[in-house]
Amino acid sequence: MSPSAVHNSTANNRFENDLSLSIVGLGVEYPPFSLGPEALETVAARYYPESTALKKVLSINRFTGIDTRAAIGTVDHPLANQPTPPSITQLNDFFREEGVRLSVNACRKALKEWGGSVDEITHVVTTTCTNSANPGFDHYVTKELGIKSSAEKVLLHGVGCSGGLAAVRTAANLALGSSYRKKAARVLVLACEISSLLVRSELDSIDRDQTVRLGVCLFSDCASSIVLSNGVGDHGGSDPVYEVLGWKHEVLEDTERDLGFDVDPLGWKVVLSPRVPSLAAAAVSPAFQDLMKSLPELHKGGKPPAASDFDWALHPGGSTIISGVERAMNLTPEHLRASYEIYVNYGNSSSATVISVMDKLRRMGEGRENVIACAFGPGIVLEMMVLRRPSALQDLPTEALD
């Protein structure tokens, strides 16, 4: 069986025309610093000797297509400039402070746009792959936000870059369960990653093992959040940001070694094989076609829509992943404009990125009514979701991402 074959797949195969699931608030928080390609060169020159592997990594670093990466600190941040790389304990302590702060700010933006009270939040679904402490960081975020202790919390682990959409999918299923019970659901979804301070850990591996590791050239820091509603008990108010129409989750067979994030005494180590772009591109079309079959209400004249009928909020895992999906689905850069914009200006912030792309897309002026959100994570896992933009939002004026 080919590597792209699916051995574990779930999809909502018989959607009603209206799930009554809406994203009613969305917030993104990037840290204040931006690092260009020269930042990696500076840190490498300070602490590591020249080598064939390091030269190749630094050469690739200049041609990722990323102009700047969002970072929690400058190139002179103390944790990146110790005699040795920071330990996982130091990284955890830092995340407990700065990751929670980023997360709270992102959540407050989403809550503000929604306009409801934190007392109405019934569930909290969070994800990160750059922290694994217990209690999870969600405990401290909800405490800081003043969310009631009875709100049901779920913290997703092991899902990496697909975590943002996996969290939205989980929130949607929780909300549908509440709908069945005729109860209101207002689910706060949060993804937060601090990857920039893993730079020394990655450079250590490059120097010690003389291997080419590309994660050190791609990853950045971000927190992003949404509020999802099932509409029960909703007495009107502002229009939703997006309506959720359906989703699909797939695990690609025999790809566990291609994409991962392994725990290490110095944090986490990125696993990224050269096969990932081609595996991702090959998996998107079958998943899209299967998802379209499950949504007959989108068909016109008995025919399902084409990929080009949608705007795409694709997780920008790398330039070859974006361009590979673009070619595989017969798209143009315009279809993927938000993904390119976030990738170039902020980099790959793992699980938090796809929600940032969704936010950017709605701020880029007139767009197509329906949107495909898509992300890949360790496994390899594919997450895909169909969203609808209310017509009132299709002319939302462009504004800066703050």
mmCIF file of C-alpha atoms in Angstrom:
data_model
loop_
_atom_site.group_PDB
_atom_site.id
_atom_site.type_symbol
_atom_site.label_atom_id
_atom_site.label_comp_id
_atom_site.label_asym_id
_atom_site.label_seq_id
_atom_site.Cartn_x
_atom_site.Cartn_y
_atom_site.Cartn_z
ATOM 1 C CA MET A 1 0.000 0.000 0.000
ATOM 2 C CA SER A 2 1.317 3.473 -0.847
ATOM 3 C CA PRO A 3 2.478 5.917 1.864
ATOM 4 C CA SER A 4 -0.466 8.176 1.110
ATOM 5 C CA ALA A 5 -3.031 5.461 1.838
ATOM 6 C CA VAL A 6 -5.197 6.131 4.821
ATOM 7 C CA HIS A 7 -5.437 3.646 7.664
ATOM 8 C CA ASN A 8 -7.430 5.834 10.021
ATOM 9 C CA SER A 9 -10.039 8.221 8.668
ATOM 10 C CA THR A 10 -13.080 9.982 10.047
ATOM 11 C CA ALA A 11 -15.473 12.332 8.298
ATOM 12 C CA ASN A 12 -18.949 13.645 8.851
ATOM 13 C CA ASN A 13 -20.511 11.892 5.886
ATOM 14 C CA ARG A 14 -24.119 13.051 6.246
ATOM 15 C CA PHE A 15 -24.241 16.673 7.277
ATOM 16 C CA GLU A 16 -27.496 18.453 7.651
ATOM 17 C CA ASN A 17 -27.702 21.698 5.727
ATOM 18 C CA ASP A 18 -27.140 23.685 8.899
ATOM 19 C CA LEU A 19 -24.967 22.527 11.778
ATOM 20 C CA SER A 20 -25.511 25.900 13.469
ATOM 21 C CA LEU A 21 -21.814 26.051 14.330
ATOM 22 C CA SER A 22 -20.225 29.464 14.015
ATOM 23 C CA ILE A 23 -16.896 31.056 14.796
ATOM 24 C CA VAL A 24 -18.054 34.243 16.492
ATOM 25 C CA GLY A 25 -14.724 35.660 17.628
ATOM 26 C CA LEU A 26 -11.134 35.334 16.488
ATOM 27 C CA GLY A 27 -7.910 36.693 17.965
ATOM 28 C CA VAL A 28 -4.207 36.432 17.154
ATOM 29 C CA GLU A 29 -1.266 37.573 19.247
ATOM 30 C CA TYR A 30 2.258 37.660 17.859
ATOM 31 C CA PRO A 31 5.154 38.657 20.129
ATOM 32 C CA PRO A 32 6.755 42.066 19.505
ATOM 33 C CA PHE A 33 10.010 40.993 17.848
ATOM 34 C CA SER A 34 10.757 39.982 14.262
ATOM 35 C CA LEU A 35 13.890 38.071 13.280
ATOM 36 C CA GLY A 36 15.301 38.005 9.773
ATOM 37 C CA PRO A 37 17.510 35.235 8.333
ATOM 38 C CA GLU A 38 20.595 36.962 9.697
ATOM 39 C CA ALA A 39 19.515 36.205 13.282
ATOM 40 C CA LEU A 40 20.212 32.494 12.894
ATOM 41 C CA GLU A 41 23.597 33.275 11.392
ATOM 42 C CA THR A 42 24.432 35.502 14.369
ATOM 43 C CA VAL A 43 23.575 32.876 16.973
ATOM 44 C CA ALA A 44 25.377 30.145 15.024
ATOM 45 C CA ALA A 45 28.547 32.235 14.715
ATOM 46 C CA ARG A 46 28.570 32.961 18.444
ATOM 47 C CA TYR A 47 28.454 29.371 19.657
ATOM 48 C CA TYR A 48 29.233 26.863 16.893
ATOM 49 C CA PRO A 49 32.222 26.225 14.600
ATOM 50 C CA GLU A 50 31.866 26.183 10.859
ATOM 51 C CA SER A 51 30.943 22.814 9.402
ATOM 52 C CA THR A 52 29.520 21.367 6.221
ATOM 53 C CA ALA A 53 26.122 20.725 7.797
ATOM 54 C CA LEU A 54 25.896 24.161 9.385
ATOM 55 C CA LYS A 55 26.881 25.910 6.153
ATOM 56 C CA LYS A 56 24.149 24.056 4.290
ATOM 57 C CA VAL A 57 21.534 24.921 6.909
ATOM 58 C CA LEU A 58 22.500 28.596 6.870
ATOM 59 C CA SER A 59 22.382 28.604 3.070
ATOM 60 C CA ILE A 60 18.879 27.107 3.083
ATOM 61 C CA ASN A 61 17.897 29.631 5.750
ATOM 62 C CA ARG A 62 18.420 32.425 3.215
ATOM 63 C CA PHE A 63 16.006 30.870 0.724
ATOM 64 C CA THR A 64 13.008 29.698 2.767
ATOM 65 C CA GLY A 65 10.840 32.524 1.435
ATOM 66 C CA ILE A 66 10.439 33.902 4.971
ATOM 67 C CA ASP A 67 11.379 37.557 5.374
ATOM 68 C CA THR A 68 10.865 37.697 9.134
ATOM 69 C CA ARG A 69 9.811 35.326 11.904
ATOM 70 C CA ALA A 70 7.833 36.407 14.954
ATOM 71 C CA ALA A 71 9.840 35.843 18.130
ATOM 72 C CA ILE A 72 9.426 36.296 21.850
ATOM 73 C CA GLY A 73 12.840 37.978 22.082
ATOM 74 C CA THR A 74 15.708 39.458 20.098
ATOM 75 C CA VAL A 75 18.834 37.653 18.972
ATOM 76 C CA ASP A 76 20.329 38.674 22.325
ATOM 77 C CA HIS A 77 17.679 36.963 24.462
ATOM 78 C CA PRO A 78 19.375 35.476 27.572
ATOM 79 C CA LEU A 79 18.029 31.950 27.055
ATOM 80 C CA ALA A 80 19.483 31.856 23.539
ATOM 81 C CA ASN A 81 22.859 33.109 24.763
ATOM 82 C CA GLN A 82 23.759 30.838 27.665
ATOM 83 C CA PRO A 83 26.979 28.792 27.541
ATOM 84 C CA THR A 84 24.770 25.766 26.881
ATOM 85 C CA PRO A 85 21.281 25.460 25.333
ATOM 86 C CA PRO A 86 18.390 25.990 27.761
ATOM 87 C CA SER A 87 17.077 22.848 29.415
ATOM 88 C CA ILE A 88 13.508 21.648 29.076
ATOM 89 C CA THR A 89 12.970 22.866 32.639
ATOM 90 C CA GLN A 90 14.062 26.388 31.731
ATOM 91 C CA LEU A 91 11.898 26.330 28.611
ATOM 92 C CA ASN A 92 8.910 25.172 30.649
ATOM 93 C CA ASP A 93 9.375 27.964 33.192
ATOM 94 C CA PHE A 94 9.596 30.511 30.393
ATOM 95 C CA PHE A 95 6.501 29.157 28.632
ATOM 96 C CA ARG A 96 4.604 29.265 31.916
ATOM 97 C CA GLU A 97 5.130 33.046 31.897
ATOM 98 C CA GLU A 98 5.370 34.182 28.283
ATOM 99 C CA GLY A 99 3.259 31.470 26.658
ATOM 100 C CA VAL A 100 0.440 32.135 29.091
ATOM 101 C CA ARG A 101 0.744 35.883 28.496
ATOM 102 C CA LEU A 102 0.558 35.483 24.703
ATOM 103 C CA SER A 103 -2.366 33.104 25.102
ATOM 104 C CA VAL A 104 -4.353 35.391 27.375
ATOM 105 C CA ASN A 105 -3.926 38.291 24.955
ATOM 106 C CA ALA A 106 -5.075 36.204 21.969
ATOM 107 C CA CYS A 107 -8.085 34.914 23.903
ATOM 108 C CA ARG A 108 -9.073 38.390 25.007
ATOM 109 C CA LYS A 109 -9.134 39.535 21.392
ATOM 110 C CA ALA A 110 -11.396 36.637 20.413
ATOM 111 C CA LEU A 111 -13.663 37.193 23.427
ATOM 112 C CA LYS A 112 -13.889 40.913 22.693
ATOM 113 C CA GLU A 113 -14.966 40.333 19.101
ATOM 114 C CA TRP A 114 -17.567 37.816 20.247
ATOM 115 C CA GLY A 115 -18.920 40.299 22.779
ATOM 116 C CA GLY A 116 -20.111 37.738 25.300
ATOM 117 C CA SER A 117 -19.102 37.200 28.901
ATOM 118 C CA VAL A 118 -16.407 34.786 30.034
ATOM 119 C CA ASP A 119 -19.079 33.355 32.322
ATOM 120 C CA GLU A 120 -20.788 31.993 29.207
ATOM 121 C CA ILE A 121 -17.766 29.918 28.151
ATOM 122 C CA THR A 122 -18.767 26.270 28.534
ATOM 123 C CA HIS A 123 -15.689 24.514 27.142
ATOM 124 C CA VAL A 124 -12.016 25.319 26.541
ATOM 125 C CA VAL A 125 -9.984 23.384 23.948
ATOM 126 C CA THR A 126 -6.273 24.145 23.794
ATOM 127 C CA THR A 127 -3.171 22.795 22.092
ATOM 128 C CA THR A 128 0.587 23.271 22.084
ATOM 129 C CA CYS A 129 3.589 21.181 21.113
ATOM 130 C CA THR A 130 6.163 23.427 22.828
ATOM 131 C CA ASN A 131 5.096 22.670 26.391
ATOM 132 C CA SER A 132 4.038 19.481 28.145
ATOM 133 C CA ALA A 133 3.719 20.400 31.833
ATOM 134 C CA ASN A 134 0.961 19.229 34.150
ATOM 135 C CA PRO A 135 -1.306 20.957 34.878
ATOM 136 C CA GLY A 136 -1.344 22.192 31.330
ATOM 137 C CA PHE A 137 -0.884 25.820 30.396
ATOM 138 C CA ASP A 138 -4.632 26.016 29.768
ATOM 139 C CA HIS A 139 -5.144 25.861 33.538
ATOM 140 C CA TYR A 140 -3.257 29.132 34.007
ATOM 141 C CA VAL A 141 -4.841 30.802 30.971
ATOM 142 C CA THR A 142 -8.404 30.076 32.089
ATOM 143 C CA LYS A 143 -7.543 31.208 35.608
ATOM 144 C CA GLU A 144 -6.142 34.501 34.321
ATOM 145 C CA LEU A 145 -9.174 35.050 32.079
ATOM 146 C CA GLY A 146 -11.578 34.393 34.947
ATOM 147 C CA ILE A 147 -13.329 31.503 33.209
ATOM 148 C CA LYS A 148 -15.479 29.529 35.625
ATOM 149 C CA SER A 149 -13.897 26.378 37.045
ATOM 150 C CA SER A 150 -16.787 24.225 35.804
ATOM 151 C CA ALA A 151 -15.968 24.958 32.133
ATOM 152 C CA GLU A 152 -14.903 21.664 30.557
ATOM 153 C CA LYS A 153 -11.271 21.705 29.423
ATOM 154 C CA VAL A 154 -9.479 19.584 26.817
ATOM 155 C CA LEU A 155 -5.738 19.936 26.119
ATOM 156 C CA LEU A 156 -4.588 18.285 22.881
ATOM 157 C CA HIS A 157 -1.058 16.893 22.734
ATOM 158 C CA GLY A 158 0.937 15.153 20.015
ATOM 159 C CA VAL A 159 -0.784 16.913 17.116
ATOM 160 C CA GLY A 160 1.883 19.507 16.244
ATOM 161 C CA CYS A 161 1.158 21.807 13.329
ATOM 162 C CA SER A 162 -2.284 20.296 12.784
ATOM 163 C CA GLY A 163 -3.257 21.245 16.332
ATOM 164 C CA GLY A 164 -5.077 24.470 15.503
ATOM 165 C CA LEU A 165 -7.600 22.766 13.228
ATOM 166 C CA ALA A 166 -7.697 19.676 15.438
ATOM 167 C CA ALA A 167 -8.723 21.946 18.302
ATOM 168 C CA VAL A 168 -11.451 23.575 16.198
ATOM 169 C CA ARG A 169 -12.678 20.119 15.120
ATOM 170 C CA THR A 170 -12.755 18.978 18.746
ATOM 171 C CA ALA A 171 -14.627 22.129 19.729
ATOM 172 C CA ALA A 172 -17.157 21.541 16.948
ATOM 173 C CA ASN A 173 -17.840 17.994 18.111
ATOM 174 C CA LEU A 174 -18.248 19.142 21.712
ATOM 175 C CA ALA A 175 -20.641 21.851 20.574
ATOM 176 C CA LEU A 176 -22.689 19.353 18.559
ATOM 177 C CA GLY A 177 -22.942 17.178 21.637
ATOM 178 C CA SER A 178 -24.329 20.134 23.557
ATOM 179 C CA SER A 179 -26.760 20.847 20.717
ATOM 180 C CA TYR A 180 -28.084 17.298 20.966
ATOM 181 C CA ARG A 181 -28.705 17.907 24.655
ATOM 182 C CA LYS A 182 -30.316 21.263 23.800
ATOM 183 C CA LYS A 183 -27.647 23.098 25.784
ATOM 184 C CA ALA A 184 -25.678 26.184 24.836
ATOM 185 C CA ALA A 185 -22.017 25.741 23.933
ATOM 186 C CA ARG A 186 -19.545 28.594 23.731
ATOM 187 C CA VAL A 187 -16.160 26.997 23.212
ATOM 188 C CA LEU A 188 -12.918 28.919 23.605
ATOM 189 C CA VAL A 189 -10.222 27.443 21.354
ATOM 190 C CA LEU A 190 -6.553 28.312 21.873
ATOM 191 C CA ALA A 191 -3.266 27.347 20.218
ATOM 192 C CA CYS A 192 0.057 28.680 21.481
ATOM 193 C CA GLU A 193 3.636 27.956 20.470
ATOM 194 C CA ILE A 194 7.030 29.340 21.489
ATOM 195 C CA SER A 195 9.519 27.762 19.101
ATOM 196 C CA SER A 196 12.182 30.450 18.718
ATOM 197 C CA LEU A 197 14.039 29.532 21.905
ATOM 198 C CA LEU A 198 14.678 26.023 20.577
ATOM 199 C CA VAL A 199 17.307 27.540 18.273
ATOM 200 C CA ARG A 200 20.240 26.433 20.426
ATOM 201 C CA SER A 201 18.906 22.913 20.800
ATOM 202 C CA GLU A 202 18.561 22.558 17.035
ATOM 203 C CA LEU A 203 21.989 24.077 16.365
ATOM 204 C CA ASP A 204 23.477 21.712 18.939
ATOM 205 C CA SER A 205 22.131 18.721 17.004
ATOM 206 C CA ILE A 206 23.368 20.113 13.699
ATOM 207 C CA ASP A 207 26.856 20.596 15.145
ATOM 208 C CA ARG A 208 27.022 17.273 17.022
ATOM 209 C CA ASP A 209 25.409 14.992 14.426
ATOM 210 C CA GLN A 210 26.374 16.915 11.277
ATOM 211 C CA THR A 211 22.829 16.599 9.985
ATOM 212 C CA VAL A 212 20.793 19.134 8.033
ATOM 213 C CA ARG A 213 17.846 20.185 10.202
ATOM 214 C CA LEU A 214 15.391 22.604 8.574
ATOM 215 C CA GLY A 215 13.105 23.297 11.521
ATOM 216 C CA VAL A 216 15.542 25.888 12.825
ATOM 217 C CA CYS A 217 14.910 27.894 9.622
ATOM 218 C CA LEU A 218 11.113 27.871 9.736
ATOM 219 C CA PHE A 219 9.503 28.087 13.158
ATOM 220 C CA SER A 220 8.243 31.120 15.064
ATOM 221 C CA ASP A 221 6.066 32.168 18.010
ATOM 222 C CA CYS A 222 2.341 32.931 18.173
ATOM 223 C CA ALA A 223 -0.904 32.418 20.063
ATOM 224 C CA SER A 224 -4.275 32.323 18.317
ATOM 225 C CA SER A 225 -7.815 31.843 19.553
ATOM 226 C CA ILE A 226 -11.416 31.505 18.441
ATOM 227 C CA VAL A 227 -14.803 31.383 20.125
ATOM 228 C CA LEU A 228 -17.139 28.799 18.610
ATOM 229 C CA SER A 229 -20.895 28.818 19.240
ATOM 230 C CA ASN A 230 -23.601 26.216 18.625
ATOM 231 C CA GLY A 231 -26.264 28.937 18.464
ATOM 232 C CA VAL A 232 -28.362 27.548 21.311
ATOM 233 C CA GLY A 233 -29.545 30.437 23.445
ATOM 234 C CA ASP A 234 -28.155 32.978 21.003
ATOM 235 C CA HIS A 235 -30.364 36.050 20.986
ATOM 236 C CA GLY A 236 -28.728 37.781 18.053
ATOM 237 C CA GLY A 237 -25.809 40.172 17.967
ATOM 238 C CA SER A 238 -22.888 40.479 15.574
ATOM 239 C CA ASP A 239 -22.553 38.316 12.478
ATOM 240 C CA PRO A 240 -20.301 35.259 12.756
ATOM 241 C CA VAL A 241 -16.779 35.389 11.390
ATOM 242 C CA TYR A 242 -17.133 31.974 9.760
ATOM 243 C CA GLU A 243 -19.783 29.265 9.738
ATOM 244 C CA VAL A 244 -18.432 25.718 10.107
ATOM 245 C CA LEU A 245 -19.879 23.389 7.467
ATOM 246 C CA GLY A 246 -17.850 20.212 7.845
ATOM 247 C CA TRP A 247 -14.464 18.659 8.429
ATOM 248 C CA LYS A 248 -12.245 15.667 7.763
ATOM 249 C CA HIS A 249 -9.418 13.987 9.659
ATOM 250 C CA GLU A 250 -7.004 11.498 8.094
ATOM 251 C CA VAL A 251 -3.852 9.696 9.138
ATOM 252 C CA LEU A 252 -1.487 8.813 6.281
ATOM 253 C CA GLU A 253 -0.118 5.287 6.453
ATOM 254 C CA ASP A 254 3.557 4.630 7.228
ATOM 255 C CA THR A 255 4.521 8.270 7.728
ATOM 256 C CA GLU A 256 5.290 8.356 11.463
ATOM 257 C CA ARG A 257 8.995 8.891 10.780
ATOM 258 C CA ASP A 258 8.441 11.739 8.327
ATOM 259 C CA LEU A 259 7.049 14.430 10.592
ATOM 260 C CA GLY A 260 7.382 14.742 14.340
ATOM 261 C CA PHE A 261 8.504 16.710 17.366
ATOM 262 C CA ASP A 262 10.502 14.528 19.732
ATOM 263 C CA VAL A 263 10.989 15.318 23.408
ATOM 264 C CA ASP A 264 14.599 15.942 24.466
ATOM 265 C CA PRO A 265 16.447 17.166 27.573
ATOM 266 C CA LEU A 266 16.984 20.401 25.623
ATOM 267 C CA GLY A 267 13.347 20.851 24.658
ATOM 268 C CA TRP A 268 11.963 19.268 21.515
ATOM 269 C CA LYS A 269 13.585 18.199 18.260
ATOM 270 C CA VAL A 270 11.894 18.704 14.900
ATOM 271 C CA VAL A 271 11.558 15.651 12.648
ATOM 272 C CA LEU A 272 11.021 16.732 9.041
ATOM 273 C CA SER A 273 11.809 14.402 6.168
ATOM 274 C CA PRO A 274 12.206 15.474 2.522
ATOM 275 C CA ARG A 275 9.061 13.462 1.699
ATOM 276 C CA VAL A 276 6.703 15.756 3.597
ATOM 277 C CA PRO A 277 5.884 18.230 0.771
ATOM 278 C CA SER A 278 5.060 15.474 -1.725
ATOM 279 C CA LEU A 279 3.097 13.447 0.850
ATOM 280 C CA ALA A 280 1.083 16.525 1.807
ATOM 281 C CA ALA A 281 0.353 17.513 -1.783
ATOM 282 C CA ALA A 282 -0.723 13.977 -2.707
ATOM 283 C CA ALA A 283 -3.093 13.690 0.266
ATOM 284 C CA VAL A 284 -5.029 16.926 -0.222
ATOM 285 C CA SER A 285 -6.984 16.076 -3.374
ATOM 286 C CA PRO A 286 -8.500 12.768 -2.149
ATOM 287 C CA ALA A 287 -9.403 14.377 1.180
ATOM 288 C CA PHE A 288 -10.991 17.356 -0.564
ATOM 289 C CA GLN A 289 -13.017 15.161 -2.909
ATOM 290 C CA ASP A 290 -14.234 12.991 -0.041
ATOM 291 C CA LEU A 291 -15.232 16.044 1.971
ATOM 292 C CA MET A 292 -17.113 17.528 -0.986
ATOM 293 C CA LYS A 293 -19.106 14.293 -1.343
ATOM 294 C CA SER A 294 -20.204 14.687 2.272
ATOM 295 C CA LEU A 295 -21.553 18.196 1.622
ATOM 296 C CA PRO A 296 -24.161 17.899 -1.151
ATOM 297 C CA GLU A 297 -25.567 21.316 -0.269
ATOM 298 C CA LEU A 298 -22.454 22.823 -1.909
ATOM 299 C CA HIS A 299 -23.078 21.040 -5.199
ATOM 300 C CA LYS A 300 -24.387 22.944 -8.214
ATOM 301 C CA GLY A 301 -26.185 21.179 -11.031
ATOM 302 C CA GLY A 302 -25.418 17.890 -9.320
ATOM 303 C CA LYS A 303 -21.674 18.525 -9.471
ATOM 304 C CA PRO A 304 -19.369 19.138 -6.511
ATOM 305 C CA PRO A 305 -17.398 22.384 -6.466
ATOM 306 C CA ALA A 306 -13.782 22.521 -7.620
ATOM 307 C CA ALA A 307 -10.924 23.422 -5.316
ATOM 308 C CA SER A 308 -10.575 26.733 -7.148
ATOM 309 C CA ASP A 309 -14.106 27.710 -6.098
ATOM 310 C CA PHE A 310 -12.793 28.191 -2.557
ATOM 311 C CA ASP A 311 -10.373 30.483 -0.839
ATOM 312 C CA TRP A 312 -7.744 28.423 0.985
ATOM 313 C CA ALA A 313 -6.473 28.907 4.523
ATOM 314 C CA LEU A 314 -3.600 26.432 4.288
ATOM 315 C CA HIS A 315 -1.173 26.018 7.155
ATOM 316 C CA PRO A 316 2.092 27.385 5.686
ATOM 317 C CA GLY A 317 4.410 24.614 6.815
ATOM 318 C CA GLY A 318 7.022 25.643 4.250
ATOM 319 C CA SER A 319 7.221 27.178 0.809
ATOM 320 C CA THR A 320 7.336 23.779 -0.894
ATOM 321 C CA ILE A 321 4.227 22.646 0.990
ATOM 322 C CA ILE A 322 2.266 25.722 -0.100
ATOM 323 C CA SER A 323 3.430 25.543 -3.715
ATOM 324 C CA GLY A 324 2.938 21.765 -3.797
ATOM 325 C CA VAL A 325 -0.701 22.029 -2.709
ATOM 326 C CA GLU A 326 -1.153 24.925 -5.115
ATOM 327 C CA ARG A 327 -0.066 22.774 -8.055
ATOM 328 C CA ALA A 328 -1.857 19.630 -6.905
ATOM 329 C CA MET A 329 -5.189 21.431 -6.563
ATOM 330 C CA ASN A 330 -4.830 23.687 -9.630
ATOM 331 C CA LEU A 331 -4.891 26.812 -7.489
ATOM 332 C CA THR A 332 -3.229 30.176 -7.935
ATOM 333 C CA PRO A 333 -1.240 32.224 -5.407
ATOM 334 C CA GLU A 334 -4.349 34.374 -5.055
ATOM 335 C CA HIS A 335 -6.301 31.434 -3.639
ATOM 336 C CA LEU A 336 -3.550 31.011 -1.033
ATOM 337 C CA ARG A 337 -2.825 34.709 -0.520
ATOM 338 C CA ALA A 338 -3.337 34.655 3.239
ATOM 339 C CA SER A 339 -1.087 31.601 3.682
ATOM 340 C CA TYR A 340 1.701 33.234 1.694
ATOM 341 C CA GLU A 341 1.282 36.516 3.576
ATOM 342 C CA ILE A 342 1.564 34.913 7.008
ATOM 343 C CA TYR A 343 4.440 32.666 5.953
ATOM 344 C CA VAL A 344 6.526 35.494 4.515
ATOM 345 C CA ASN A 345 5.998 37.928 7.385
ATOM 346 C CA TYR A 346 5.707 35.682 10.438
ATOM 347 C CA GLY A 347 6.991 32.189 9.572
ATOM 348 C CA ASN A 348 5.559 28.852 10.678
ATOM 349 C CA SER A 349 4.164 29.083 14.217
ATOM 350 C CA SER A 350 3.081 25.432 14.247
ATOM 351 C CA SER A 351 -0.446 24.866 15.631
ATOM 352 C CA ALA A 352 -1.231 28.571 16.028
ATOM 353 C CA THR A 353 -0.603 29.418 12.375
ATOM 354 C CA VAL A 354 -3.717 28.169 10.608
ATOM 355 C CA ILE A 355 -6.009 30.273 12.813
ATOM 356 C CA SER A 356 -3.788 33.265 12.072
ATOM 357 C CA VAL A 357 -4.221 32.535 8.350
ATOM 358 C CA MET A 358 -8.002 32.379 8.818
ATOM 359 C CA ASP A 359 -7.866 35.762 10.535
ATOM 360 C CA LYS A 360 -5.675 37.291 7.841
ATOM 361 C CA LEU A 361 -7.878 35.972 5.049
ATOM 362 C CA ARG A 362 -10.995 37.728 6.305
ATOM 363 C CA ARG A 363 -9.052 41.016 6.422
ATOM 364 C CA MET A 364 -7.878 40.909 2.810
ATOM 365 C CA GLY A 365 -10.936 42.431 1.198
ATOM 366 C CA GLU A 366 -13.473 40.717 -1.031
ATOM 367 C CA GLY A 367 -13.164 36.954 -1.166
ATOM 368 C CA ARG A 368 -14.928 33.768 -2.111
ATOM 369 C CA GLU A 369 -17.903 32.758 0.002
ATOM 370 C CA ASN A 370 -16.488 29.392 1.060
ATOM 371 C CA VAL A 371 -13.069 28.589 2.514
ATOM 372 C CA ILE A 372 -11.029 25.419 2.883
ATOM 373 C CA ALA A 373 -8.816 25.375 5.970
ATOM 374 C CA CYS A 374 -6.137 22.689 5.911
ATOM 375 C CA ALA A 375 -3.158 21.684 8.048
ATOM 376 C CA PHE A 376 -0.727 18.787 8.478
ATOM 377 C CA GLY A 377 0.771 17.414 11.669
ATOM 378 C CA PRO A 378 2.799 14.493 13.029
ATOM 379 C CA GLY A 379 1.511 11.129 12.041
ATOM 380 C CA ILE A 380 1.276 12.383 9.269
ATOM 381 C CA VAL A 381 -2.181 13.744 10.050
ATOM 382 C CA LEU A 382 -4.282 15.843 7.688
ATOM 383 C CA GLU A 383 -6.984 18.133 9.039
ATOM 384 C CA MET A 384 -9.397 19.808 6.616
ATOM 385 C CA MET A 385 -12.412 22.002 7.320
ATOM 386 C CA VAL A 386 -14.999 23.787 5.187
ATOM 387 C CA LEU A 387 -15.972 27.268 6.325
ATOM 388 C CA ARG A 388 -18.490 29.767 4.987
ATOM 389 C CA ARG A 389 -18.036 33.496 5.210
ATOM 390 C CA PRO A 390 -21.263 35.430 5.792
ATOM 391 C CA SER A 391 -21.823 37.736 2.843
ATOM 392 C CA ALA A 392 -21.487 40.787 5.063
ATOM 393 C CA LEU A 393 -17.886 39.806 5.765
ATOM 394 C CA GLN A 394 -16.793 39.404 2.170
ATOM 395 C CA ASP A 395 -16.181 43.148 1.939
ATOM 396 C CA LEU A 396 -14.420 43.486 5.298
ATOM 397 C CA PRO A 397 -11.742 46.153 4.814
ATOM 398 C CA THR A 398 -8.107 45.202 5.020
ATOM 399 C CA GLU A 399 -6.473 46.033 8.316
ATOM 400 C CA ALA A 400 -3.141 45.403 9.953
ATOM 401 C CA LEU A 401 -2.597 42.235 11.936
ATOM 402 C CA ASP A 402 -1.800 43.304 15.439
#
